[in-house]
Coordinates of C-alpha atoms in Angstrom, one line a residue:
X550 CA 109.4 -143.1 28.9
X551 CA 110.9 -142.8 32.3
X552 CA 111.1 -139.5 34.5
X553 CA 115.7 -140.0 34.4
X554 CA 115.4 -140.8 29.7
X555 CA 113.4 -137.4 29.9
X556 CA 115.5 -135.5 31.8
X557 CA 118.7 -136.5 29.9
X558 CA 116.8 -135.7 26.2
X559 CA 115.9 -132.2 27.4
X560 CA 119.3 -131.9 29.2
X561 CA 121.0 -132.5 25.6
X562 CA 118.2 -130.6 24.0
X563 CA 119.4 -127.5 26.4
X564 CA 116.3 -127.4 27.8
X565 CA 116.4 -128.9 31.3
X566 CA 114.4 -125.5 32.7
X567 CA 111.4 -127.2 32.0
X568 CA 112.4 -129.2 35.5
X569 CA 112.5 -126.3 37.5
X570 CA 109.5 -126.9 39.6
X571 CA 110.5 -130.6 39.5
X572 CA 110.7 -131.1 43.0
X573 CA 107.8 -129.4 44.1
X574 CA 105.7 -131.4 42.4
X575 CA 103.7 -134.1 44.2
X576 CA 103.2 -137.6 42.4
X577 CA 100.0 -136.9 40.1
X578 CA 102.1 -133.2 39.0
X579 CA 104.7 -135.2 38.1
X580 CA 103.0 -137.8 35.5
X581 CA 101.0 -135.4 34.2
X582 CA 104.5 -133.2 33.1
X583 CA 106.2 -136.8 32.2
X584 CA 103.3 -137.5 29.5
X585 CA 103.2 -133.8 28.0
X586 CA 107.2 -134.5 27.7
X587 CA 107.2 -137.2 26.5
X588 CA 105.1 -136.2 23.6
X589 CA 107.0 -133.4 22.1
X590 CA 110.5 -134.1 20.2
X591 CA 112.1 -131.6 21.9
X592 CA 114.8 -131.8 19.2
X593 CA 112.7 -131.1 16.2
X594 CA 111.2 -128.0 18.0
X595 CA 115.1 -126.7 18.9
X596 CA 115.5 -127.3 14.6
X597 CA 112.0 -125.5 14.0
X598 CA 112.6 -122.7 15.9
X599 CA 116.4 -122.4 14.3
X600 CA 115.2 -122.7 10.9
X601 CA 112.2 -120.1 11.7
X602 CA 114.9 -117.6 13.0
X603 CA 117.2 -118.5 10.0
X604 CA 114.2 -117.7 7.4
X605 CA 113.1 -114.5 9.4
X606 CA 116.4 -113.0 8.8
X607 CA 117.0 -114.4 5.0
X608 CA 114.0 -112.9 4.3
X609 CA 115.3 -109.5 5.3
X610 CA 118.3 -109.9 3.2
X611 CA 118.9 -108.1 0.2
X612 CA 119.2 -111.2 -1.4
X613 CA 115.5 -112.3 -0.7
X614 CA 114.7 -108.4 -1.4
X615 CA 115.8 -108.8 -4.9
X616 CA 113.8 -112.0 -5.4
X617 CA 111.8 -111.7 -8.3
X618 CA 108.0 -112.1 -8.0
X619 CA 106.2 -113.2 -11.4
X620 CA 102.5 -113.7 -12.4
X621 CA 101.4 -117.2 -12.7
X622 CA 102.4 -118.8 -15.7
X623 CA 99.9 -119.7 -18.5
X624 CA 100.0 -123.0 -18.4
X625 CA 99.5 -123.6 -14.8
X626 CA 96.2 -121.2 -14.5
X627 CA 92.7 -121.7 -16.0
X628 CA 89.9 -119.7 -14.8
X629 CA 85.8 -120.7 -14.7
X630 CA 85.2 -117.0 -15.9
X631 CA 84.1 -116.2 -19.3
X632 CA 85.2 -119.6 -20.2
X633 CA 83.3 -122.2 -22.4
X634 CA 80.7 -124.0 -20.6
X635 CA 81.7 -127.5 -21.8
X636 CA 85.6 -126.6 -20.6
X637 CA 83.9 -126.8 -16.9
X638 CA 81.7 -130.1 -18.0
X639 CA 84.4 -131.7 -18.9
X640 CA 86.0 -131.2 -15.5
X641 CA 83.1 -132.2 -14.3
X642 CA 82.8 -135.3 -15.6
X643 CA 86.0 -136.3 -14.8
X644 CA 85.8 -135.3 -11.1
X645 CA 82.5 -137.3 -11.0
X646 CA 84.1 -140.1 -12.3
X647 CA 86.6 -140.1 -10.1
X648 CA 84.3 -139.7 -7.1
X649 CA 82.2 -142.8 -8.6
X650 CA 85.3 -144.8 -8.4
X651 CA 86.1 -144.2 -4.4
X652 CA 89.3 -142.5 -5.5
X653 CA 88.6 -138.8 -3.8
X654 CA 88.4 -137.8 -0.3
X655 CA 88.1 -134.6 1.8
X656 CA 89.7 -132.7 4.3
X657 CA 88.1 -129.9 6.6
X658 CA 90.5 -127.8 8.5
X659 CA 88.0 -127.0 11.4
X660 CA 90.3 -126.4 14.5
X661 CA 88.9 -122.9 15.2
X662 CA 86.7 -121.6 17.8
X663 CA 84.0 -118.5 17.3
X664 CA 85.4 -117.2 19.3
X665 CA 85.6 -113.2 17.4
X666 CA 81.6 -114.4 16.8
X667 CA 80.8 -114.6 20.4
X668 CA 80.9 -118.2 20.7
X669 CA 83.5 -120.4 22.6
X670 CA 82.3 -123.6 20.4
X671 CA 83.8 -124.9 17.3
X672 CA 83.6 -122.3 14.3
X673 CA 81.9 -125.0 12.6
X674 CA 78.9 -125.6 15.2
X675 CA 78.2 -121.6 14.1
X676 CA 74.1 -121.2 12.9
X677 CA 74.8 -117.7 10.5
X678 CA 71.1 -117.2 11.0
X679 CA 69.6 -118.9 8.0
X680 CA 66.2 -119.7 7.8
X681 CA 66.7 -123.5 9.0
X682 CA 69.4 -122.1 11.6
X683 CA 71.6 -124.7 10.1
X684 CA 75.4 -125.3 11.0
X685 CA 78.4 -124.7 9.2
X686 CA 79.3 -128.5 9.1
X687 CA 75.7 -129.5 8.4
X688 CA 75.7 -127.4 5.1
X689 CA 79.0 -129.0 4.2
X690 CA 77.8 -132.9 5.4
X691 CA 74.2 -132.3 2.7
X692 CA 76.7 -130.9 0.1
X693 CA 78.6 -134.0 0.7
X694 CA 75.7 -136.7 0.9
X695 CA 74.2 -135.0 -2.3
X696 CA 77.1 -134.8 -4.5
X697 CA 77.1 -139.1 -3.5
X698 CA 73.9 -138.9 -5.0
X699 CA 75.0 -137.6 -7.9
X700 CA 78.0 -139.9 -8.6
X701 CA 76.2 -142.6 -7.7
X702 CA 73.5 -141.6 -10.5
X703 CA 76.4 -141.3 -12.7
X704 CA 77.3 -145.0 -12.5
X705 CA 74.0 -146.8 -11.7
X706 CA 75.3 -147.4 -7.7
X707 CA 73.7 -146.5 -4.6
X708 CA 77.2 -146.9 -2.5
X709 CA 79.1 -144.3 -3.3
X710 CA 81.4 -142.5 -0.8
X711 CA 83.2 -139.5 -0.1
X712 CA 84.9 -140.0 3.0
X713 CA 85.2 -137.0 5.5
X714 CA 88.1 -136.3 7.1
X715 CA 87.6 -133.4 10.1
X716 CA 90.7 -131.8 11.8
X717 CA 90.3 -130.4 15.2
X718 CA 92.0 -128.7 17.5
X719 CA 92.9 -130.5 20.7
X720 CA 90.5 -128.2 22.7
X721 CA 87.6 -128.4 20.2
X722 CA 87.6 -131.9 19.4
X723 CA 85.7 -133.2 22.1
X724 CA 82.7 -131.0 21.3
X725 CA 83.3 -131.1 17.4
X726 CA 82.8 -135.5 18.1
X727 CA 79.4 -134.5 19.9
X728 CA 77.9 -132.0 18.1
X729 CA 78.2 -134.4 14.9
X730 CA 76.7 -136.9 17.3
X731 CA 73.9 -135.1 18.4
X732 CA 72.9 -134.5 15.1
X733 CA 73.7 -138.1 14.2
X734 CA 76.2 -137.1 11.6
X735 CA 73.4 -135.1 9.6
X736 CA 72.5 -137.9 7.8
X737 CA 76.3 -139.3 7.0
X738 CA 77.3 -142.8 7.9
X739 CA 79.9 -142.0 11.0
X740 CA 82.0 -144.7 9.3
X741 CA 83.6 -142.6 6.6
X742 CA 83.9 -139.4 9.3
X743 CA 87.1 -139.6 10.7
X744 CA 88.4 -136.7 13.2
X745 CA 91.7 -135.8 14.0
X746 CA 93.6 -133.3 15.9
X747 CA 95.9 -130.8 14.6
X748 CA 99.3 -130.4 16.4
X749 CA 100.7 -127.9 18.9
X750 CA 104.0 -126.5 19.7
X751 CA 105.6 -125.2 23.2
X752 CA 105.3 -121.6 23.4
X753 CA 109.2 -120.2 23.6
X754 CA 111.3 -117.5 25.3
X755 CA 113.0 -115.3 22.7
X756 CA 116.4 -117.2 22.8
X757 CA 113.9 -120.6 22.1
X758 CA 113.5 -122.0 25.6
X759 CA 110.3 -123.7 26.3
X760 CA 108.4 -121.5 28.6
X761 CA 105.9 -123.2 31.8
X762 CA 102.7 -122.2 32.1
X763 CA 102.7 -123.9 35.3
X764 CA 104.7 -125.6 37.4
X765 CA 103.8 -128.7 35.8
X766 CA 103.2 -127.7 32.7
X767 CA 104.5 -126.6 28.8
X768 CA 102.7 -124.0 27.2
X769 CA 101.8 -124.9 24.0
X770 CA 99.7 -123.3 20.9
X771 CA 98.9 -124.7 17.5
X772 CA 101.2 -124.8 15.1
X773 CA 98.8 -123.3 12.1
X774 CA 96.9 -124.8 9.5
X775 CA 100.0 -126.1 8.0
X776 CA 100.4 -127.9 10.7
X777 CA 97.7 -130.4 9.2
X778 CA 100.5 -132.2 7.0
X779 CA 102.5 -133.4 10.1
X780 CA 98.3 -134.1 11.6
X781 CA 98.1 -136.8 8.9
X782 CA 101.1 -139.2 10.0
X783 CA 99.9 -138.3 13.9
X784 CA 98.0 -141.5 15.2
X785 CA 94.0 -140.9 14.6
X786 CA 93.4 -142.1 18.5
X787 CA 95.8 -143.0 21.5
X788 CA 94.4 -146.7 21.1
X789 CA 95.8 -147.4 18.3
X790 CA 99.2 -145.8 17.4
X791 CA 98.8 -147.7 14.0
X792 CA 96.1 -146.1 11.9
X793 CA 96.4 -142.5 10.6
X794 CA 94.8 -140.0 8.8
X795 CA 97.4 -141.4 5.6
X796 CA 97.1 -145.3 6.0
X797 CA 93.0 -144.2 5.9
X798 CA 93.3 -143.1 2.8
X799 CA 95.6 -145.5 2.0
X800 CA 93.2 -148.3 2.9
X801 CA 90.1 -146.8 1.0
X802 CA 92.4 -146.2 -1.8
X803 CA 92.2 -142.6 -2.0
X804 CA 94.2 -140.9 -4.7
X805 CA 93.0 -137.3 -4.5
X806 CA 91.9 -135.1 -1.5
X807 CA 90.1 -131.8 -1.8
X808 CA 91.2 -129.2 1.7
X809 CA 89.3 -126.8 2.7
X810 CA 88.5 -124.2 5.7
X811 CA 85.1 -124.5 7.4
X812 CA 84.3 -120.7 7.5
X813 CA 83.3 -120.5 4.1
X814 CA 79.6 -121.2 3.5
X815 CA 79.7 -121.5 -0.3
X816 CA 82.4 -124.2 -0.6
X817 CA 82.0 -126.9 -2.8
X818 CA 82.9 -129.5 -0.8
X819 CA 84.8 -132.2 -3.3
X820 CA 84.1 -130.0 -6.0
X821 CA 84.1 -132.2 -9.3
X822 CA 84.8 -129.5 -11.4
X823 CA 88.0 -128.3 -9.2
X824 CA 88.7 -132.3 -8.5
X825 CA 88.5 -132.9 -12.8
X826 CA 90.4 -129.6 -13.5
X827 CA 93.4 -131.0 -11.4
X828 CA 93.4 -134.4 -12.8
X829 CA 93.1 -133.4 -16.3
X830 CA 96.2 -130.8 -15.4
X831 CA 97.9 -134.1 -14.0
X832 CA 98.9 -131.9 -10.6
X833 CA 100.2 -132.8 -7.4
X834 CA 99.0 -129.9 -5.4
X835 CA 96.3 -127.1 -6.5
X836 CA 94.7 -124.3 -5.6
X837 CA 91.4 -122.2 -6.1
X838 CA 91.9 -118.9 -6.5
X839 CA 89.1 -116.0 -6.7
X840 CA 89.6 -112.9 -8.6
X841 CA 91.6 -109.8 -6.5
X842 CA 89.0 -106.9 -6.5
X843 CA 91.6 -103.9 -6.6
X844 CA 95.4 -103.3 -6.6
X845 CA 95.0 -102.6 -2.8
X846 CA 93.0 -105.6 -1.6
X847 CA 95.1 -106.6 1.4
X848 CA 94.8 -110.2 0.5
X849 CA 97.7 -113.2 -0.5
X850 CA 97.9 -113.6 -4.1
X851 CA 99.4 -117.2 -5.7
X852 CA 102.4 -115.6 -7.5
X853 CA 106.1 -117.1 -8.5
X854 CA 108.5 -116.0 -6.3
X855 CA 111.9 -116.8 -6.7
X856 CA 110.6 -119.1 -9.9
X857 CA 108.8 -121.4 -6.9
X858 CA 105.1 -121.2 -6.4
X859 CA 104.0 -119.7 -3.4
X860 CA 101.1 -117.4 -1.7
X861 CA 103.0 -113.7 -1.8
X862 CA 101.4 -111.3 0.7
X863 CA 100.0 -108.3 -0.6
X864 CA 103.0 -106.0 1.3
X865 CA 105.5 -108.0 -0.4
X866 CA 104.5 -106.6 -3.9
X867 CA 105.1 -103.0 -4.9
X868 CA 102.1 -100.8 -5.5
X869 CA 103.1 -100.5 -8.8
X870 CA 103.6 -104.4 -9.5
X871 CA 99.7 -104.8 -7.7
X872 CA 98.5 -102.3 -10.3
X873 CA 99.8 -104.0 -13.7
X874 CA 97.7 -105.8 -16.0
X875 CA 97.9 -108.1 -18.7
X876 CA 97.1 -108.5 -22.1
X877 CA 93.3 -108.7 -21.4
X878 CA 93.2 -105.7 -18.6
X879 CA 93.1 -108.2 -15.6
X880 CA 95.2 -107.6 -12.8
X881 CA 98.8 -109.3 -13.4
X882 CA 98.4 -110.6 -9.8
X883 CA 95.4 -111.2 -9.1
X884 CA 94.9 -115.0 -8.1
X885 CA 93.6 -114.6 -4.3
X886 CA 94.1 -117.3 -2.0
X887 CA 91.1 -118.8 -0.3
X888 CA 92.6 -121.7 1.3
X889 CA 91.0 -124.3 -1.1
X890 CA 93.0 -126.7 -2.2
X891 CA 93.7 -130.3 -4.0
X892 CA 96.7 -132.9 -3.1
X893 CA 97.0 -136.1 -4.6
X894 CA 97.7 -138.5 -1.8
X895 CA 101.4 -139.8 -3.4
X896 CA 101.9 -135.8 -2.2
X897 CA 100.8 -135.7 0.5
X898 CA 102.9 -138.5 1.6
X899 CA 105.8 -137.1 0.5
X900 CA 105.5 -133.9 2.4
X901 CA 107.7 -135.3 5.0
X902 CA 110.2 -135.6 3.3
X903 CA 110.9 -132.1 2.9
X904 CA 109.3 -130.8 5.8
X905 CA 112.1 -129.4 7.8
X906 CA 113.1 -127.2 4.5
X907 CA 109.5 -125.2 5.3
X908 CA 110.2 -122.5 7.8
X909 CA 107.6 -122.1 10.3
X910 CA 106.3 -118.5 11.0
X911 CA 106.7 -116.8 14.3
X912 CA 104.2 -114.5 15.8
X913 CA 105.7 -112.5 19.1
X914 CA 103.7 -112.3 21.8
X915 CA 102.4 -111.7 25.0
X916 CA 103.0 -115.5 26.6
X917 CA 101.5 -116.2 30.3
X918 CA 104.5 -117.5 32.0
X919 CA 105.8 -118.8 35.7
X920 CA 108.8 -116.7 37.1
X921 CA 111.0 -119.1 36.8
X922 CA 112.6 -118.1 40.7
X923 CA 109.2 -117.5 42.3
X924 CA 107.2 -120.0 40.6
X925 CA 104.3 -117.4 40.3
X926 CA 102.2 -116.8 37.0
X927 CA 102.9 -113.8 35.6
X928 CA 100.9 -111.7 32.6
X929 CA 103.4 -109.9 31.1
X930 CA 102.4 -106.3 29.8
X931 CA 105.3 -106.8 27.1
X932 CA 106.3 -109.4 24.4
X933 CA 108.1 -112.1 26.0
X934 CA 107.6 -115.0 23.5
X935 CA 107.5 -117.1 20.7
X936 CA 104.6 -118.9 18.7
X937 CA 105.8 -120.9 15.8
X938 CA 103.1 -121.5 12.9
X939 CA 103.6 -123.4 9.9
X940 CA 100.7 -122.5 7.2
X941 CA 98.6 -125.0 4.7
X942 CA 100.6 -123.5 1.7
X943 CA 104.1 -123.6 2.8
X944 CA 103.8 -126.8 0.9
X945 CA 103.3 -125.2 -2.4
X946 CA 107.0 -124.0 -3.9
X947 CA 107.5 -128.1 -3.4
X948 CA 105.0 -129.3 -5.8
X949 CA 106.3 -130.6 -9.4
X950 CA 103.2 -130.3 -11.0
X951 CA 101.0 -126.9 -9.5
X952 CA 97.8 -125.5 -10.9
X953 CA 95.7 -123.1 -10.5
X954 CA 92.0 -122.3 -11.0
X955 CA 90.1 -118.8 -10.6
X956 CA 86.4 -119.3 -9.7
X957 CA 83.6 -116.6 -9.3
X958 CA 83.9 -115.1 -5.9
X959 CA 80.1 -114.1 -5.5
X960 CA 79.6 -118.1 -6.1
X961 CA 82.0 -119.8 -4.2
X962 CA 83.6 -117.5 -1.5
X963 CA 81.9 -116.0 1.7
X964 CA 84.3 -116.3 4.6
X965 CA 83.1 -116.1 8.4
X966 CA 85.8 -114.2 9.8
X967 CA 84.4 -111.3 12.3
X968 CA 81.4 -110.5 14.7
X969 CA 77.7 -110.2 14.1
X970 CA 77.0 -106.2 12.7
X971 CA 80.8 -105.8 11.6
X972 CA 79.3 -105.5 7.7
X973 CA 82.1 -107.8 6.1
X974 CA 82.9 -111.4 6.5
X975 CA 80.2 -111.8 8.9
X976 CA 77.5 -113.8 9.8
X977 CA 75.2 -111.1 7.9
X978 CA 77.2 -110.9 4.8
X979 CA 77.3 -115.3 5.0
X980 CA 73.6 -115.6 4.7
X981 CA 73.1 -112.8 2.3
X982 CA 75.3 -114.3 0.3
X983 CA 74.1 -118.2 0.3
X984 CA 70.8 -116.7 -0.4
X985 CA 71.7 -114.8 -2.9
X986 CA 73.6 -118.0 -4.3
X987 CA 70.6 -120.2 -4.2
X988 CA 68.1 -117.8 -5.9
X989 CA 70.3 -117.5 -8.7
X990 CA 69.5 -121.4 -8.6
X991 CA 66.0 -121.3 -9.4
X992 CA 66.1 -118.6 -11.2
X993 CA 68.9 -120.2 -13.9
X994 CA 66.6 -123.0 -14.0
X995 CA 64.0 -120.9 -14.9
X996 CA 61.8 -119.6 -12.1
X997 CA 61.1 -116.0 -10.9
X998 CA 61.3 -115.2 -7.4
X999 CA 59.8 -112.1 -6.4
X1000 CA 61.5 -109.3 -4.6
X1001 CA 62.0 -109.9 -1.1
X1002 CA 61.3 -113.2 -1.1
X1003 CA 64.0 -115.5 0.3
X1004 CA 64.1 -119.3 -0.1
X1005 CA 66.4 -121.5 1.3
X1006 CA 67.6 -124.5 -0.9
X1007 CA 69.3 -127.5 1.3
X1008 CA 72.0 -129.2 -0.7
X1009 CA 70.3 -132.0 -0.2
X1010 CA 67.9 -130.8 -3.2
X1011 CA 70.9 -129.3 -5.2
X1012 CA 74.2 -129.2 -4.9
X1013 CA 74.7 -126.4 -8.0
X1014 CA 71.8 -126.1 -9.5
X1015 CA 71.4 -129.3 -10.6
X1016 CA 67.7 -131.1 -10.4
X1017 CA 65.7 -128.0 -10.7
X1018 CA 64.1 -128.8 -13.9
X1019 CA 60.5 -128.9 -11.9
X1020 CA 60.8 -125.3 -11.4
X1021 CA 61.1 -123.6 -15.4
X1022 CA 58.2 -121.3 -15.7
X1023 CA 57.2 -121.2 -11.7
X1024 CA 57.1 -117.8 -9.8
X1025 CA 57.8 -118.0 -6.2
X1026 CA 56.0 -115.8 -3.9
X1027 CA 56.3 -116.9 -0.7
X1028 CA 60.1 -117.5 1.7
X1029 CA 60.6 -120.8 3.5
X1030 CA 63.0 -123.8 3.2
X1031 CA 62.9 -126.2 0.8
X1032 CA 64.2 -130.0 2.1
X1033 CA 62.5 -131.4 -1.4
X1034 CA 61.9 -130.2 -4.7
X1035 CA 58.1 -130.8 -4.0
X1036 CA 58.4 -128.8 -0.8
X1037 CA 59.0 -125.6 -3.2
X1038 CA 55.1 -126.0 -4.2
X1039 CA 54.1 -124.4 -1.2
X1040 CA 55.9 -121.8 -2.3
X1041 CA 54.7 -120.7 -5.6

């Protein structure tokens, strides 16, 4: 697009101060502002930030105030807790089967950097000190290459595949791409990883003006993990505006995707039982829930609001609605979001059609900027700005068909969230708690490991206990890491 068609689109746009420093510019300045322009629909960020402003003040209104906000109905929730074992088989089995066929795919929402852990690589790359110092995304790659296993030994085929689908962030991508290739793709055929970036949005003035963070440049932030849904129709690579995340799946003939975030070590990466559950419940769009610990838990609960699903943060409900409890003495609202979710892929390509009906979020803050007269950077000491995010479940009062299903916490949910030492959500309380989750492993299957001992299980033996047959009647004695199920012999 030329330098005069860009001009005129920001002129109508009202946003022609994005030139300012136009003339100043020498010749390699000036196409490197042309191609950031180019790439952003100025118009659909002037309707985003409208709508944003229009939701921030609806929500305000007594009208939204008096919105009611209702516990899940029956018939969308189901719970793995205290519930027959052959409910969750039969989930299982269904969510294997579909896996055997090549009809479920999954997708990592890994754009974050550890950086609150001390690390400036990708939140994924993190090694939570377990004994084989593995990575977040290595964990999640065995869980994945050992669940194929499992399908496959379902149906009699050694082919199976559960492509991988890895969103980025523009910044991390390029070391995200080399750390998988460094560790040649921990044992996954690169074919079936494909990486994407999630999108950003210019930074704004209060009154929704782009702001420069340069002379020759837009500021720009990510526009939050709900921003993925707009990521999947966004060209896969600059080569090739063709091919996207959706005609992939399209192409493999993909019918159901399981989303996750890659901080939690204990995901269940295309979890079978969560992937049959959703089927069998015939949903668009799902989510897995764990259990609220108490009426003040500052955590999002799935809840009705307004008769429309949606996550409902914990200061939107009254102390006293937070403490009710139902029929069997569980909290009323007590479904806690974990970011863990299931589309089918006829969903996810309808999102766009109602996309500009979700209202992104804005966060105020503090926004590097050029003085717009001087042309000199400035670090303001006040708010001066606008970022607008768009989160993964905006998606949710949509759906025509939502479920719900509550899993053990201890088993399935251990967030990396804060720095070494903090003493929750940490790189401490992460390992602890894999541990933990794989000696319950052996021990279920019938060993006894004896106190102090820690062994480390790679998903590459088990993915949830399964396979440990060998073990009934052993007593491990010794720690270590266990690649095989013979390599726990050295352990006894």
């Amino acid at each position: 697009m030329t330098l005069e068609k860009l001009e005129e689109l920001y002129k109508a746009a009202d946003q022609s101060q994005v030139f300012r420093f136009l003339h100043t510019l020498d010749a390699e300045q000036r196409q490197k502002l042309v191609k950031q322009l180019a790439g952003i629909d100025i118009q659909r960020v002037n309707r985003i930030y409208q709508r944003a402003i229009e939701a921030e003040k609806a929500f305000t209104s007594p009208e939204a105030q008096g919105e009611t906000i209702d516990p899940l109905p029956t018939e969308a929730f189901d719970s793995t807790l205290g519930s027959s074992s052959s409910k969750a088989d039969d989930w299982r089995e269904i969510g294997l089967d579909a896996i055997s066929k090549g009809q479920v795919g999954v997708l990592l929402m890994a754009g974050g950097q550890g950086t609150r852990l001390g690390s400036s690589a990708p939140k994924g790359c993190y090694d939570i000190g377990l004994p084989s110092h593995k990575s977040l995304f290595q964990y999640q790659a065995e869980r994945i290459k050992r669940l194929q296993v499992i399908a496959g030994e379902k149906c009699g085929r050694s082919d199976i595949v559960i492509p991988w689908y890895v969103m980025t962030s523009g910044p991390t991508r390029p070391d995200t791409e080399a750390f998988f290739k460094q560790n040649h793709y921990f044992g996954l055929d690169p074919e079936h990883i494909i990486f994407f970036e999630q999108g950003t949005l210019p930074c704004l003035t209060m009154d929704g003006k782009a702001i420069l963070d340069a002379p020759d440049h837009v500021a720009v932030a990510p526009d939050g993990n709900g921003g993925i849904y707009a990521a999947l129709r966004a060209p896969i690579s600059p080569s090739d505006a063709s091919c996207t995340v959706l005609s992939d799946l399209a192409a493999r003939k993909i019918l159901y995707v399981h989303a996750y975030c890659v901080d939690n070590c204990l995901v269940r990466v295309a979890d079978p039982i969560f992937v049959g559950f959703c089927i069998s419940k015939q949903a668009d769009c799902a989510a897995k829930v764990v259990r609220k610990v108490e009426p003040t838990e500052s955590v999002g609960v799935v809840a009705l609001k307004g008769k429309k699903y949606s996550v409902v943060e914990y200061s939107e409900i009254s102390a006293e609605d937070a403490a009710k409890r139902d029929s069997n003495g569980e909290l009323s609202f007590r479904a806690a979001n974990i970011a863990n979710h299931f589309y089918t892929t006829e969903f996810l390509n309808g999102v766009a059609s109602f996309e500009e009906e979700m209202a992104f979020h804005i966060a105020r803050k503090k926004i590097p900027c050029i003085d717009m007269n001087s042309g000199d950077l400035i670090k303001p000491s006040k708010l001066n700005g606008l970022k607008l995010e768009l989160f993964v479940f905006d998606v949710f009062p949509h759906t025509k068909n939502f479920a719900v299903l509550e899993v053990d916490r201890k088993q399935e949910f251990s967030p990396l969230k804060n720095a070494p030492g903090t003493g929750s959500d940490d790189p401490g309380t992460s390992r602890r708690d894999l541990l933990q989750r794989q000696r319950q492993f052996l021990e279920a299957a019938g060993a006894t490991v004896a106190e102090g001992v820690e062994i480390e299980l790679s998903p590459l033996v088990t993915y949830d206990g399964e396979g440990l047959e060998s073990v009934k009647g052993k007593r491990f004695t010794r720690s270590g890491i266990a690649e095989s199920l013979e390599s726990l012999d050295a352990l006894v």
